[in-house]
Amino acid sequence: MLIAAIEAGGTKFACGILESAGAGSGKPSILERASIPTTTPAETLRASADFILDAAERSGRGKPDALGIGCFGPVDLRPTSPSYGSITATPKPGWGNTDIAGFFNGELELQAAFDTDVNAAAYGEYLWGAARGRRDFVYVTVGTGIGGGVFSNGLVAHGLSHPELGHVKVRREADDAYAGSCPFHRDCLEGLASGPAIAERWGAKAESLGPDHPAWELEARYLAKAVACYALVLSPELVLLGGGVGMREGLAERVSELVGEELAGYVPPLADPRRLASFVARPELGADAGLYGAAALALRGRRD
Amino acid sequence: MLIAAIEAGGTKFACGILESAGAGSGKPSILERASIPTTTPAETLRASADFILDAAERSGRGKPDALGIGCFGPVDLRPTSPSYGSITATPKPGWGNTDIAGFFNGELELQAAFDTDVNAAAYGEYLWGAARGRRDFVYVTVGTGIGGGVFSNGLVAHGLSHPELGHVKVRREADDAYAGSCPFHRDCLEGLASGPAIAERWGAKAESLGPDHPAWELEARYLAKAVACYALVLSPELVLLGGGVGMREGLAERVSELVGEELAGYVPPLADPRRLASFVARPELGADAGLYGAAALALRGRRD
């Protein structure tokens, strides 16, 4: 089947046309992809839809059979809500109350599978990446912000809206005087450990800080506190640490070690050092993770 | 159908024989119940089995058709583990490595539905109590310890073992000098807010402290921090606050208010004061909650 996949991001929309033999049949093939800058809704949505319609036609298969959209937030995910499928109160200028799913549904004459960008990425890792075979796991991405998706019993947790893993309040490290960058909570996890927080605290961008810079040990400590919290609340088998900051070389390994210290032997399976060593790991889907995630959403409910 | 229900507690085993028309048919009737002191495993398990077998015979229905056990922990819940259904490394003298499910399976010639006491209680509230119709909720009990069960998409979260909601580390209140009572983590939530922590901090048992005692505002503050954490990690629709301390008059209402302050508007549905006011609520099943919970476990997978 032909899948239209869209990762609607705050910087760019990653759009693709993929060919899949079904959710159980291995990673779909990406036939074509495009990266469209996120400017105004009118411009970006139009260009994305045009690319998808043209690429589907070029594929020789006509129109796509399914549509998946992973979207930056906050989004309305309540199926019964009049604004279901919309971006709601985003600080991003011009994008508040934009009906993303509705637009693409109309253009492609399909019913989109719509979810947050992080839930989509988690779903992709569940079907084809580092979380294959794991029914209970957490996917957390650390970059400009910190967010994530939660799988429990093989299903994405939505509940009231969706988890906000980046906004848990971890205890501060005693020698950290940085006030925090979160406009809502100041020194929640995102306020202390996101890319902008690292840059502001140390006066240099995260990617410019060498492996021996103390920023990385502090980063690992804050992330370990958050991961220990997720482990206590959810009892996941695995925590995937993605994003530009989260995928830094050696970070997942150090966070795993520190989670052991945080839990102090309390979650017995993680008291086994071998088990603990692989508890925090990196996602596997790489640069096309957004497209695979959106395609995984499109296949959700079509376990053929 | 005739259900044997056992709530295996550290102080007493609540045992009952219930009559149910199925999981969808309203609360089962308790035909007989007994409370058996938790002394040695040999004595307590024998007396519990004898009561159940005798009560089932007295019911005129012969042997029970199903068996549910909610058990104090830590317990082994991994179905493939050789010690599945056992209490593992409990500090309770004599009870370490006791095969609870195995004993009752043999005595009653049934296959027990076995889970933690808190997951059982959560399941009972889900079928017949305060969480009816809620697919995503957290049940937390505050008493001698703090523990809880998590429902996501209508299923109990197990994952690696089971959640340990009482051991999340909340930020300390600035004016609280009490060191904390948890032997594993010292000042985690349980170390700061359990019944023994209240008693040690204030020099008097929780139940003896009047409604205007400052202990209750501090208790509400710590519980609100934990509930905000659960809300961010799981996005539940509802948090049930049970247990001898948790069910204190007015506590759930005050915790609801303070959760709003903790979240600072970040989870939009909870920014609505009416929605927030009922976000933290009390369980409804009362003194027989343990028996109903164990019966709910027995009916799990028998949605007839």
XYZ file of C-alpha atoms in Angstrom, chain A residues 46-283:
238
model
C -0.079 23.886 0.313
C 3.499 22.974 -0.656
C 3.346 19.777 1.427
C 0.071 18.627 -0.118
C 1.299 19.435 -3.634
C 4.492 17.447 -3.120
C 2.571 14.426 -1.817
C -0.014 14.462 -4.621
C 2.683 14.856 -7.285
C 4.959 12.201 -5.771
C 2.073 9.740 -5.481
C 1.311 10.298 -9.142
C 4.971 9.867 -10.096
C 4.971 6.543 -8.236
C 2.567 5.223 -10.860
C 0.211 4.098 -8.080
C -2.136 7.065 -8.166
C -3.381 8.426 -4.834
C -2.044 7.323 -1.428
C -4.023 4.637 0.434
C -3.295 5.976 3.921
C -2.106 9.148 5.606
C -0.129 9.561 8.823
C 0.779 12.880 10.455
C 3.080 13.394 13.434
C 2.736 17.018 14.470
C 4.519 19.513 16.705
C 2.420 20.615 19.613
C 0.421 21.365 21.506
C -2.195 19.498 19.471
C -5.777 18.470 20.146
C -5.982 14.654 20.206
C -9.490 14.209 21.657
C -11.368 12.437 18.849
C -14.692 13.978 19.903
C -13.357 17.548 20.061
C -14.326 20.074 17.359
C -10.642 21.053 17.099
C -9.350 17.458 16.881
C -6.291 17.323 14.649
C -5.387 20.988 15.158
C -2.360 22.702 16.600
C -3.816 24.631 19.548
C -2.095 27.382 21.594
C 1.438 27.244 20.195
C 3.807 30.170 20.790
C 4.880 29.782 17.124
C 3.558 32.905 15.328
C 0.692 32.276 12.910
C 0.305 28.575 13.758
C -2.157 28.753 16.675
C -5.477 26.981 15.978
C -4.342 25.541 12.642
C -6.354 22.509 11.512
C -3.541 20.290 10.235
C -5.374 16.971 9.901
C -8.454 18.641 8.411
C -6.410 20.335 5.692
C -4.646 17.171 4.549
C -7.785 15.040 4.875
C -9.479 17.384 2.424
C -6.566 17.587 -0.008
C -5.842 13.844 -0.074
C -9.423 12.646 0.466
C -8.247 10.429 3.307
C -8.740 10.202 7.067
C -5.366 11.000 8.657
C -3.944 9.035 11.557
C -2.872 12.039 13.617
C -0.705 12.197 16.727
C 2.121 14.166 18.308
C 5.514 14.065 16.602
C 6.969 12.208 19.598
C 4.196 9.599 19.688
C 4.742 9.049 15.977
C 8.483 8.615 16.488
C 7.811 6.192 19.359
C 5.447 4.228 17.131
C 8.069 3.982 14.397
C 10.663 2.657 16.862
C 8.056 0.180 18.152
C 7.350 -1.271 14.701
C 10.763 -1.070 13.058
C 13.403 0.361 15.396
C 15.006 0.036 18.816
C 11.741 -0.801 20.627
C 10.770 -3.817 18.506
C 9.239 -6.431 20.802
C 8.909 -3.988 23.731
C 5.345 -3.403 24.841
C 6.236 -0.988 27.637
C 8.712 1.719 26.820
C 9.293 5.454 26.889
C 10.665 7.503 24.007
C 12.114 10.843 25.037
C 13.716 13.398 22.768
C 16.094 16.057 24.061
C 16.794 18.976 21.764
C 15.245 22.444 21.522
C 12.614 21.112 23.908
C 12.148 17.862 25.784
C 9.151 15.688 25.017
C 8.233 12.095 24.622
C 5.822 9.282 24.036
C 4.784 6.466 26.340
C 3.878 2.908 25.323
C 2.083 0.707 27.846
C 0.901 -2.793 26.930
C 1.775 -2.067 23.312
C -0.473 0.999 23.114
C 0.361 4.700 23.052
C -0.729 6.502 26.230
C -3.002 9.436 25.479
C -5.353 9.790 28.419
C -6.502 13.315 29.080
C -4.278 14.791 26.335
C -0.780 13.343 26.021
C 2.206 12.950 28.342
C 4.503 15.915 28.837
C 7.634 14.053 29.860
C 9.851 17.110 29.578
C 8.069 19.088 32.254
C 8.573 16.850 35.283
C 10.372 18.617 38.101
C 13.610 16.890 38.955
C 15.621 17.859 42.020
C 18.319 20.387 41.267
C 21.967 19.524 41.564
C 23.477 21.421 44.499
C 26.187 23.159 42.442
C 23.903 24.263 39.594
C 23.017 27.946 39.888
C 21.328 28.253 36.469
C 17.761 29.540 36.908
C 16.182 27.475 34.122
C 14.679 28.299 30.726
C 11.097 26.949 30.766
C 8.589 29.803 30.360
C 5.952 27.761 32.239
C 7.899 26.139 35.085
C 11.355 27.740 34.890
C 13.460 24.855 36.240
C 11.562 21.720 35.234
C 13.542 19.119 33.262
C 13.185 21.047 29.996
C 14.201 24.246 31.771
C 17.385 22.621 33.078
C 18.401 20.127 30.390
C 17.136 21.197 26.929
C 19.531 22.451 24.270
C 18.712 26.139 24.971
C 19.223 25.548 28.730
C 22.670 24.061 28.093
C 23.574 26.955 25.787
C 22.442 29.603 28.253
C 24.060 27.939 31.281
C 27.464 27.404 29.678
C 27.477 30.296 27.186
C 28.058 27.962 24.227
C 25.912 25.688 22.100
C 25.680 22.057 23.209
C 27.190 20.755 19.968
C 30.304 22.894 20.527
C 31.021 21.448 23.992
C 33.700 18.744 23.945
C 33.245 15.305 25.519
C 35.103 16.280 28.719
C 33.098 19.433 29.333
C 31.261 19.275 32.711
C 28.019 20.110 30.883
C 27.660 16.445 29.894
C 27.908 14.980 33.372
C 25.338 17.509 34.617
C 23.106 16.720 31.634
C 23.352 12.981 32.357
C 22.457 13.582 36.004
C 19.291 15.519 35.205
C 18.213 13.050 32.552
C 18.853 10.141 34.944
C 16.586 11.721 37.556
C 13.820 12.038 34.962
C 14.331 8.504 33.635
C 14.219 7.136 37.206
C 10.918 8.965 37.633
C 9.512 7.420 34.430
C 10.733 4.000 35.610
C 8.917 4.371 38.943
C 5.672 5.658 37.447
C 5.452 3.305 34.451
C 7.851 0.411 34.896
C 9.017 0.504 31.255
C 11.350 -2.163 29.855
C 13.323 0.417 27.922
C 13.825 4.166 27.629
C 14.887 5.536 24.242
C 16.816 8.782 24.337
C 16.616 10.671 21.046
C 17.023 14.219 19.756
C 20.057 16.317 18.898
C 21.218 16.540 22.518
C 19.895 13.145 23.668
C 21.794 11.193 21.001
C 25.153 12.652 22.008
C 27.835 9.941 22.032
C 28.032 8.147 25.385
C 25.082 9.991 26.970
C 22.589 7.076 27.040
C 25.221 4.810 28.631
C 26.026 7.325 31.364
C 22.332 7.971 32.029
C 21.769 4.203 32.421
C 24.494 4.026 35.100
C 23.110 6.995 36.985
C 19.541 5.631 36.883
C 20.879 2.702 38.915
C 22.143 5.121 41.564
C 18.852 7.017 41.580
C 16.760 3.871 42.073
C 19.115 2.512 44.766
C 18.173 -1.100 44.001
C 14.456 -0.512 44.271
C 13.291 -1.869 40.896
C 14.725 -5.407 41.124
C 15.189 -6.165 37.388
C 17.314 -2.995 37.125
C 19.505 -4.037 40.034
C 21.098 -6.448 37.520
C 23.970 -4.405 35.998
C 23.615 -6.074 32.575
C 19.936 -5.268 32.446
C 20.606 -1.733 33.642
C 23.344 -1.154 31.041
C 20.858 -1.384 28.162
C 17.912 0.256 29.947
C 18.513 3.635 28.304
C 19.346 3.324 24.613
C 19.338 5.291 21.387
C 16.582 5.145 18.779
